[in-house]
């Protein structure tokens, strides 16, 4: 059996496990949708003069950023740590399944969920809040999604190397990403965030991933909508995460 066939088989298995787990579906799929509804209820359809668009338009790429990071970094870090501490990864490592096929299945699952979330949030924004769907900048959306899914998946694998136990996985993962959502403009419009805080956020990939998606979704953007500078920083973080994962990733429980 070829490596591609094994990877596809692992991907199908991971998809079944994901959709049959109500907690995973809620926190990965419904959680961003709930945030989108809440933010639109709080801010209404106010006009952001500094950005020349409405808050409903602003929050579509913001919630997409939240959804993609949740489907990749957060989901992978938590689930991989729980599987490791339960001994599942050790048993997988002892089977003929190549590690690359296992990783491809997990990352493929995260990518598919990310794509579904982009579609879901875009449709919800259009139907419920009248946010236009991009047409000219579709290449920018696709490139941004591909780079982001790769980078944040690598960071999810890397994050498992510092999580000591299954119980600590949700706390450590949320502690790593939630503050970045606030200072990167995902939860709060960037026009309301001090420039000094934004400069700190510029050191991390979530801010640049959001900026790339915002550009691709902004009605004022012309051309393909690809922010190569922001995507280069996101990809750099992904490569760093990949290097850490290759060096420190564990298949056996820490205990």
PDB file of C-alpha atoms in Angstrom:
ATOM      1  CA  UNK A   1       0.000   0.000   0.000  1.00  0.00           C
ATOM      2  CA  UNK A   2       1.449   3.374  -1.045  1.00  0.00           C
ATOM      3  CA  UNK A   3       2.180   6.223   1.381  1.00  0.00           C
ATOM      4  CA  UNK A   4      -0.475   8.359  -0.323  1.00  0.00           C
ATOM      5  CA  UNK A   5      -3.115   5.666   0.189  1.00  0.00           C
ATOM      6  CA  UNK A   6      -2.158   5.324   3.851  1.00  0.00           C
ATOM      7  CA  UNK A   7      -2.317   9.102   4.309  1.00  0.00           C
ATOM      8  CA  UNK A   8      -5.769   9.188   2.707  1.00  0.00           C
ATOM      9  CA  UNK A   9      -6.943   6.368   4.960  1.00  0.00           C
ATOM     10  CA  UNK A  10      -5.638   8.246   8.030  1.00  0.00           C
ATOM     11  CA  UNK A  11      -7.334  11.425   6.819  1.00  0.00           C
ATOM     12  CA  UNK A  12     -10.699   9.663   6.514  1.00  0.00           C
ATOM     13  CA  UNK A  13     -10.257   8.218   9.997  1.00  0.00           C
ATOM     14  CA  UNK A  14      -9.410  11.638  11.482  1.00  0.00           C
ATOM     15  CA  UNK A  15     -12.447  13.166   9.774  1.00  0.00           C
ATOM     16  CA  UNK A  16     -14.747  10.556  11.298  1.00  0.00           C
ATOM     17  CA  UNK A  17     -13.225  11.042  14.747  1.00  0.00           C
ATOM     18  CA  UNK A  18     -13.584  14.826  14.486  1.00  0.00           C
ATOM     19  CA  UNK A  19     -17.214  14.938  13.367  1.00  0.00           C
ATOM     20  CA  UNK A  20     -18.256  12.287  15.891  1.00  0.00           C
ATOM     21  CA  UNK A  21     -16.810  14.310  18.761  1.00  0.00           C
ATOM     22  CA  UNK A  22     -19.413  16.904  19.851  1.00  0.00           C
ATOM     23  CA  UNK A  23     -16.883  18.882  21.902  1.00  0.00           C
ATOM     24  CA  UNK A  24     -14.486  19.232  18.955  1.00  0.00           C
ATOM     25  CA  UNK A  25     -17.276  20.256  16.600  1.00  0.00           C
ATOM     26  CA  UNK A  26     -18.613  22.833  19.053  1.00  0.00           C
ATOM     27  CA  UNK A  27     -15.329  24.539  19.922  1.00  0.00           C
ATOM     28  CA  UNK A  28     -13.907  24.385  16.394  1.00  0.00           C
ATOM     29  CA  UNK A  29     -17.014  25.091  14.302  1.00  0.00           C
ATOM     30  CA  UNK A  30     -19.685  26.701  16.474  1.00  0.00           C
ATOM     31  CA  UNK A  31     -17.435  28.730  18.781  1.00  0.00           C
ATOM     32  CA  UNK A  32     -16.273  31.152  16.033  1.00  0.00           C
ATOM     33  CA  UNK A  33     -19.856  31.478  14.776  1.00  0.00           C
ATOM     34  CA  UNK A  34     -21.030  32.403  18.278  1.00  0.00           C
ATOM     35  CA  UNK A  35     -18.267  35.015  18.547  1.00  0.00           C
ATOM     36  CA  UNK A  36     -19.295  36.484  15.210  1.00  0.00           C
ATOM     37  CA  UNK A  37     -22.916  36.828  16.333  1.00  0.00           C
ATOM     38  CA  UNK A  38     -21.891  38.338  19.679  1.00  0.00           C
ATOM     39  CA  UNK A  39     -19.547  40.902  18.139  1.00  0.00           C
ATOM     40  CA  UNK A  40     -22.158  41.995  15.625  1.00  0.00           C
ATOM     41  CA  UNK A  41     -24.742  42.302  18.401  1.00  0.00           C
ATOM     42  CA  UNK A  42     -22.351  44.444  20.462  1.00  0.00           C
ATOM     43  CA  UNK A  43     -20.956  46.661  17.724  1.00  0.00           C
ATOM     44  CA  UNK A  44     -23.932  46.540  15.361  1.00  0.00           C
ATOM     45  CA  UNK A  45     -23.047  47.799  11.913  1.00  0.00           C
ATOM     46  CA  UNK A  46     -20.997  50.800  13.021  1.00  0.00           C
ATOM     47  CA  UNK A  47     -18.718  52.497  10.540  1.00  0.00           C
ATOM     48  CA  UNK A  48     -14.998  52.401  11.285  1.00  0.00           C
ATOM     49  CA  UNK A  49     -13.723  55.653   9.832  1.00  0.00           C
ATOM     50  CA  UNK A  50     -10.034  54.769  10.170  1.00  0.00           C
ATOM     51  CA  UNK A  51     -10.554  51.651   8.034  1.00  0.00           C
ATOM     52  CA  UNK A  52     -13.386  52.965   5.838  1.00  0.00           C
ATOM     53  CA  UNK A  53     -15.668  49.965   6.350  1.00  0.00           C
ATOM     54  CA  UNK A  54     -18.391  48.622   8.634  1.00  0.00           C
ATOM     55  CA  UNK A  55     -17.748  46.444  11.674  1.00  0.00           C
ATOM     56  CA  UNK A  56     -19.722  43.571  10.117  1.00  0.00           C
ATOM     57  CA  UNK A  57     -17.236  43.513   7.219  1.00  0.00           C
ATOM     58  CA  UNK A  58     -14.298  43.820   9.616  1.00  0.00           C
ATOM     59  CA  UNK A  59     -15.345  40.817  11.662  1.00  0.00           C
ATOM     60  CA  UNK A  60     -15.627  38.369   8.762  1.00  0.00           C
ATOM     61  CA  UNK A  61     -11.821  38.062   8.234  1.00  0.00           C
ATOM     62  CA  UNK A  62     -11.338  38.400  11.997  1.00  0.00           C
ATOM     63  CA  UNK A  63     -13.553  35.400  12.761  1.00  0.00           C
ATOM     64  CA  UNK A  64     -12.015  33.462   9.864  1.00  0.00           C
ATOM     65  CA  UNK A  65      -8.630  34.039  11.520  1.00  0.00           C
ATOM     66  CA  UNK A  66     -10.033  32.754  14.816  1.00  0.00           C
ATOM     67  CA  UNK A  67     -11.555  29.717  13.090  1.00  0.00           C
ATOM     68  CA  UNK A  68      -8.423  28.721  11.171  1.00  0.00           C
ATOM     69  CA  UNK A  69      -6.137  29.040  14.196  1.00  0.00           C
ATOM     70  CA  UNK A  70      -8.663  27.073  16.233  1.00  0.00           C
ATOM     71  CA  UNK A  71      -8.880  24.290  13.635  1.00  0.00           C
ATOM     72  CA  UNK A  72      -5.095  24.019  13.344  1.00  0.00           C
ATOM     73  CA  UNK A  73      -2.942  25.156  16.269  1.00  0.00           C
ATOM     74  CA  UNK A  74      -5.473  24.760  19.069  1.00  0.00           C
ATOM     75  CA  UNK A  75      -7.122  21.573  17.857  1.00  0.00           C
ATOM     76  CA  UNK A  76      -3.862  19.821  16.983  1.00  0.00           C
ATOM     77  CA  UNK A  77      -2.073  20.837  20.180  1.00  0.00           C
ATOM     78  CA  UNK A  78      -4.899  19.665  22.422  1.00  0.00           C
ATOM     79  CA  UNK A  79      -5.785  16.452  20.581  1.00  0.00           C
ATOM     80  CA  UNK A  80      -2.195  15.354  19.978  1.00  0.00           C
ATOM     81  CA  UNK A  81      -1.291  15.897  23.618  1.00  0.00           C
ATOM     82  CA  UNK A  82      -4.329  13.957  24.802  1.00  0.00           C
ATOM     83  CA  UNK A  83      -3.541  11.117  22.392  1.00  0.00           C
ATOM     84  CA  UNK A  84       0.105  11.114  23.481  1.00  0.00           C
ATOM     85  CA  UNK A  85      -0.688  10.931  27.181  1.00  0.00           C
ATOM     86  CA  UNK A  86      -3.294   8.211  26.574  1.00  0.00           C
ATOM     87  CA  UNK A  87      -0.654   6.107  24.809  1.00  0.00           C
ATOM     88  CA  UNK A  88      -2.380   6.287  21.427  1.00  0.00           C
ATOM     89  CA  UNK A  89       0.559   7.923  19.646  1.00  0.00           C
ATOM     90  CA  UNK A  90       2.922   5.284  21.031  1.00  0.00           C
ATOM     91  CA  UNK A  91       0.695   2.536  19.618  1.00  0.00           C
ATOM     92  CA  UNK A  92       0.461   4.340  16.267  1.00  0.00           C
ATOM     93  CA  UNK A  93       4.247   4.620  16.188  1.00  0.00           C
ATOM     94  CA  UNK A  94       4.483   0.859  16.654  1.00  0.00           C
ATOM     95  CA  UNK A  95       2.313   0.101  13.604  1.00  0.00           C
ATOM     96  CA  UNK A  96       3.450  -0.035   9.952  1.00  0.00           C
ATOM     97  CA  UNK A  97       1.784   3.356   9.400  1.00  0.00           C
ATOM     98  CA  UNK A  98       4.546   5.819   8.399  1.00  0.00           C
ATOM     99  CA  UNK A  99       4.763   8.919  10.604  1.00  0.00           C
ATOM    100  CA  UNK A 100       4.413  11.088   7.501  1.00  0.00           C
ATOM    101  CA  UNK A 101       1.050   9.470   6.706  1.00  0.00           C
ATOM    102  CA  UNK A 102      -0.160  10.073  10.247  1.00  0.00           C
ATOM    103  CA  UNK A 103       0.910  13.724  10.153  1.00  0.00           C
ATOM    104  CA  UNK A 104      -0.590  14.193   6.667  1.00  0.00           C
ATOM    105  CA  UNK A 105      -3.911  12.805   7.887  1.00  0.00           C
ATOM    106  CA  UNK A 106      -4.031  15.150  10.878  1.00  0.00           C
ATOM    107  CA  UNK A 107      -2.970  18.215   8.890  1.00  0.00           C
ATOM    108  CA  UNK A 108      -5.353  17.312   6.057  1.00  0.00           C
ATOM    109  CA  UNK A 109      -8.214  17.129   8.526  1.00  0.00           C
ATOM    110  CA  UNK A 110      -7.308  20.568   9.891  1.00  0.00           C
ATOM    111  CA  UNK A 111      -7.098  22.001   6.369  1.00  0.00           C
ATOM    112  CA  UNK A 112     -10.523  20.669   5.373  1.00  0.00           C
ATOM    113  CA  UNK A 113     -12.110  22.037   8.547  1.00  0.00           C
ATOM    114  CA  UNK A 114     -10.415  25.398   7.908  1.00  0.00           C
ATOM    115  CA  UNK A 115     -11.817  25.566   4.373  1.00  0.00           C
ATOM    116  CA  UNK A 116     -15.292  24.704   5.645  1.00  0.00           C
ATOM    117  CA  UNK A 117     -15.029  27.442   8.258  1.00  0.00           C
ATOM    118  CA  UNK A 118     -14.035  30.032   5.648  1.00  0.00           C
ATOM    119  CA  UNK A 119     -17.095  29.104   3.597  1.00  0.00           C
ATOM    120  CA  UNK A 120     -19.394  29.020   6.635  1.00  0.00           C
ATOM    121  CA  UNK A 121     -18.289  32.401   7.998  1.00  0.00           C
ATOM    122  CA  UNK A 122     -18.378  33.991   4.532  1.00  0.00           C
ATOM    123  CA  UNK A 123     -21.919  32.731   3.868  1.00  0.00           C
ATOM    124  CA  UNK A 124     -23.108  33.759   7.337  1.00  0.00           C
ATOM    125  CA  UNK A 125     -21.622  37.214   6.859  1.00  0.00           C
ATOM    126  CA  UNK A 126     -23.359  37.555   3.514  1.00  0.00           C
ATOM    127  CA  UNK A 127     -26.763  36.226   4.550  1.00  0.00           C
ATOM    128  CA  UNK A 128     -27.040  37.658   8.066  1.00  0.00           C
ATOM    129  CA  UNK A 129     -25.059  40.898   7.804  1.00  0.00           C
ATOM    130  CA  UNK A 130     -24.896  41.768   4.106  1.00  0.00           C
ATOM    131  CA  UNK A 131     -21.109  41.489   3.838  1.00  0.00           C
ATOM    132  CA  UNK A 132     -20.031  41.170   0.221  1.00  0.00           C
ATOM    133  CA  UNK A 133     -18.219  38.089  -1.035  1.00  0.00           C
ATOM    134  CA  UNK A 134     -14.806  38.801  -2.620  1.00  0.00           C
ATOM    135  CA  UNK A 135     -14.363  37.894  -6.268  1.00  0.00           C
ATOM    136  CA  UNK A 136     -11.246  39.645  -7.555  1.00  0.00           C
ATOM    137  CA  UNK A 137      -9.216  38.751  -4.445  1.00  0.00           C
ATOM    138  CA  UNK A 138     -10.016  35.027  -4.380  1.00  0.00           C
ATOM    139  CA  UNK A 139      -6.339  34.204  -5.159  1.00  0.00           C
ATOM    140  CA  UNK A 140      -5.338  36.160  -2.052  1.00  0.00           C
ATOM    141  CA  UNK A 141      -7.833  34.259   0.083  1.00  0.00           C
ATOM    142  CA  UNK A 142      -6.642  30.881  -1.174  1.00  0.00           C
ATOM    143  CA  UNK A 143      -2.938  31.673  -0.791  1.00  0.00           C
ATOM    144  CA  UNK A 144      -3.473  33.148   2.672  1.00  0.00           C
ATOM    145  CA  UNK A 145      -5.482  30.117   3.765  1.00  0.00           C
ATOM    146  CA  UNK A 146      -2.869  27.680   2.442  1.00  0.00           C
ATOM    147  CA  UNK A 147       0.076  29.464   4.084  1.00  0.00           C
ATOM    148  CA  UNK A 148      -1.815  29.951   7.331  1.00  0.00           C
ATOM    149  CA  UNK A 149      -3.040  26.363   7.557  1.00  0.00           C
ATOM    150  CA  UNK A 150       0.502  25.072   7.006  1.00  0.00           C
ATOM    151  CA  UNK A 151       2.122  27.464   9.479  1.00  0.00           C
ATOM    152  CA  UNK A 152      -0.413  27.097  12.277  1.00  0.00           C
ATOM    153  CA  UNK A 153      -0.493  23.307  11.893  1.00  0.00           C
ATOM    154  CA  UNK A 154       3.279  23.256  12.382  1.00  0.00           C
ATOM    155  CA  UNK A 155       2.879  25.490  15.422  1.00  0.00           C
ATOM    156  CA  UNK A 156       0.270  23.093  16.795  1.00  0.00           C
ATOM    157  CA  UNK A 157       2.737  20.200  16.624  1.00  0.00           C
ATOM    158  CA  UNK A 158       5.446  22.389  18.152  1.00  0.00           C
ATOM    159  CA  UNK A 159       3.186  23.495  21.002  1.00  0.00           C
ATOM    160  CA  UNK A 160       2.745  19.894  22.146  1.00  0.00           C
ATOM    161  CA  UNK A 161       6.427  19.823  23.093  1.00  0.00           C
ATOM    162  CA  UNK A 162       5.833  22.234  26.002  1.00  0.00           C
ATOM    163  CA  UNK A 163       2.509  20.829  27.220  1.00  0.00           C
ATOM    164  CA  UNK A 164       3.192  18.496  30.154  1.00  0.00           C
ATOM    165  CA  UNK A 165      -0.128  16.658  30.402  1.00  0.00           C
ATOM    166  CA  UNK A 166      -3.544  16.136  28.830  1.00  0.00           C
ATOM    167  CA  UNK A 167      -5.218  18.185  31.558  1.00  0.00           C
ATOM    168  CA  UNK A 168      -2.894  21.110  30.889  1.00  0.00           C
ATOM    169  CA  UNK A 169      -3.397  21.072  27.107  1.00  0.00           C
ATOM    170  CA  UNK A 170      -6.484  23.356  26.877  1.00  0.00           C
ATOM    171  CA  UNK A 171      -5.071  25.819  29.432  1.00  0.00           C
ATOM    172  CA  UNK A 172      -1.630  26.088  27.818  1.00  0.00           C
ATOM    173  CA  UNK A 173      -3.070  26.360  24.309  1.00  0.00           C
ATOM    174  CA  UNK A 174      -5.595  29.045  25.230  1.00  0.00           C
ATOM    175  CA  UNK A 175      -2.963  30.953  27.193  1.00  0.00           C
ATOM    176  CA  UNK A 176      -0.791  30.985  24.076  1.00  0.00           C
ATOM    177  CA  UNK A 177      -3.409  32.258  21.622  1.00  0.00           C
ATOM    178  CA  UNK A 178      -6.148  34.165  23.476  1.00  0.00           C
ATOM    179  CA  UNK A 179      -3.995  37.200  24.401  1.00  0.00           C
ATOM    180  CA  UNK A 180      -2.829  37.383  20.784  1.00  0.00           C
ATOM    181  CA  UNK A 181      -6.431  37.519  19.560  1.00  0.00           C
ATOM    182  CA  UNK A 182      -7.026  40.615  21.694  1.00  0.00           C
ATOM    183  CA  UNK A 183      -3.867  42.519  20.772  1.00  0.00           C
ATOM    184  CA  UNK A 184      -3.919  41.505  17.089  1.00  0.00           C
ATOM    185  CA  UNK A 185      -7.285  43.082  16.290  1.00  0.00           C
ATOM    186  CA  UNK A 186      -9.272  39.861  16.062  1.00  0.00           C
ATOM    187  CA  UNK A 187     -11.584  40.565  19.015  1.00  0.00           C
ATOM    188  CA  UNK A 188     -11.237  44.344  19.143  1.00  0.00           C
ATOM    189  CA  UNK A 189     -11.119  46.560  16.023  1.00  0.00           C
ATOM    190  CA  UNK A 190      -7.522  47.585  15.484  1.00  0.00           C
ATOM    191  CA  UNK A 191      -8.583  51.230  15.383  1.00  0.00           C
ATOM    192  CA  UNK A 192      -9.300  50.898  19.130  1.00  0.00           C
ATOM    193  CA  UNK A 193      -5.929  49.339  19.989  1.00  0.00           C
ATOM    194  CA  UNK A 194      -2.909  51.554  20.877  1.00  0.00           C
ATOM    195  CA  UNK A 195      -0.135  51.540  18.322  1.00  0.00           C
ATOM    196  CA  UNK A 196       2.361  50.305  20.885  1.00  0.00           C
ATOM    197  CA  UNK A 197       0.241  47.196  21.486  1.00  0.00           C
ATOM    198  CA  UNK A 198      -0.066  46.602  17.747  1.00  0.00           C
ATOM    199  CA  UNK A 199       3.718  46.790  17.442  1.00  0.00           C
ATOM    200  CA  UNK A 200       3.966  43.986  20.007  1.00  0.00           C
ATOM    201  CA  UNK A 201       1.349  41.989  18.086  1.00  0.00           C
ATOM    202  CA  UNK A 202       3.437  42.431  14.922  1.00  0.00           C
ATOM    203  CA  UNK A 203       6.008  40.101  16.457  1.00  0.00           C
ATOM    204  CA  UNK A 204       3.573  37.169  16.283  1.00  0.00           C
ATOM    205  CA  UNK A 205       1.933  35.327  13.367  1.00  0.00           C
ATOM    206  CA  UNK A 206      -1.745  35.812  14.270  1.00  0.00           C
ATOM    207  CA  UNK A 207      -1.536  39.535  13.628  1.00  0.00           C
ATOM    208  CA  UNK A 208       0.001  39.062  10.181  1.00  0.00           C
ATOM    209  CA  UNK A 209      -2.388  36.255   9.272  1.00  0.00           C
ATOM    210  CA  UNK A 210      -5.318  38.497  10.154  1.00  0.00           C
ATOM    211  CA  UNK A 211      -3.834  41.393   8.202  1.00  0.00           C
ATOM    212  CA  UNK A 212      -3.433  39.189   5.115  1.00  0.00           C
ATOM    213  CA  UNK A 213      -7.029  37.962   5.342  1.00  0.00           C
ATOM    214  CA  UNK A 214      -8.306  41.478   6.028  1.00  0.00           C
ATOM    215  CA  UNK A 215      -6.616  42.776   2.883  1.00  0.00           C
ATOM    216  CA  UNK A 216      -8.113  39.970   0.801  1.00  0.00           C
ATOM    217  CA  UNK A 217     -11.608  40.679   2.210  1.00  0.00           C
ATOM    218  CA  UNK A 218     -11.453  44.474   2.111  1.00  0.00           C
ATOM    219  CA  UNK A 219     -13.782  45.790  -0.638  1.00  0.00           C
ATOM    220  CA  UNK A 220     -11.254  48.550  -1.323  1.00  0.00           C
ATOM    221  CA  UNK A 221      -8.505  46.075  -2.245  1.00  0.00           C
ATOM    222  CA  UNK A 222      -7.668  45.808  -5.922  1.00  0.00           C
ATOM    223  CA  UNK A 223      -5.761  43.035  -7.641  1.00  0.00           C
ATOM    224  CA  UNK A 224      -5.171  39.544  -6.273  1.00  0.00           C
ATOM    225  CA  UNK A 225      -5.093  40.709  -2.653  1.00  0.00           C
ATOM    226  CA  UNK A 226      -1.964  38.783  -1.652  1.00  0.00           C
ATOM    227  CA  UNK A 227       0.026  40.338   1.202  1.00  0.00           C
ATOM    228  CA  UNK A 228       3.395  38.708   0.593  1.00  0.00           C
ATOM    229  CA  UNK A 229       5.109  40.524   3.464  1.00  0.00           C
ATOM    230  CA  UNK A 230       2.613  39.343   6.079  1.00  0.00           C
ATOM    231  CA  UNK A 231       2.522  35.832   4.627  1.00  0.00           C
ATOM    232  CA  UNK A 232       6.324  35.612   4.690  1.00  0.00           C
ATOM    233  CA  UNK A 233       6.277  36.253   8.445  1.00  0.00           C
ATOM    234  CA  UNK A 234       3.509  33.675   8.956  1.00  0.00           C
ATOM    235  CA  UNK A 235       5.467  31.135   6.898  1.00  0.00           C
ATOM    236  CA  UNK A 236       8.617  31.911   8.887  1.00  0.00           C
ATOM    237  CA  UNK A 237       6.819  31.111  12.121  1.00  0.00           C
ATOM    238  CA  UNK A 238       5.527  27.919  10.528  1.00  0.00           C
ATOM    239  CA  UNK A 239       9.022  26.808   9.522  1.00  0.00           C
ATOM    240  CA  UNK A 240      10.259  27.543  13.041  1.00  0.00           C
ATOM    241  CA  UNK A 241       7.405  25.449  14.427  1.00  0.00           C
ATOM    242  CA  UNK A 242       8.259  22.654  12.012  1.00  0.00           C
ATOM    243  CA  UNK A 243      11.892  22.676  13.140  1.00  0.00           C
ATOM    244  CA  UNK A 244      10.861  22.491  16.799  1.00  0.00           C
ATOM    245  CA  UNK A 245       8.391  19.689  16.085  1.00  0.00           C
ATOM    246  CA  UNK A 246      11.012  17.643  14.221  1.00  0.00           C
ATOM    247  CA  UNK A 247      13.433  18.147  17.098  1.00  0.00           C
ATOM    248  CA  UNK A 248      11.223  17.767  20.156  1.00  0.00           C
ATOM    249  CA  UNK A 249       7.938  16.034  19.212  1.00  0.00           C
ATOM    250  CA  UNK A 250       7.275  13.014  21.420  1.00  0.00           C
ATOM    251  CA  UNK A 251       5.281   9.889  20.596  1.00  0.00           C
ATOM    252  CA  UNK A 252       5.388   8.480  24.131  1.00  0.00           C
ATOM    253  CA  UNK A 253       3.638   9.803  27.263  1.00  0.00           C
ATOM    254  CA  UNK A 254       5.753  12.110  29.400  1.00  0.00           C
ATOM    255  CA  UNK A 255       5.053  10.067  32.498  1.00  0.00           C
TER     256      UNK A 255
END
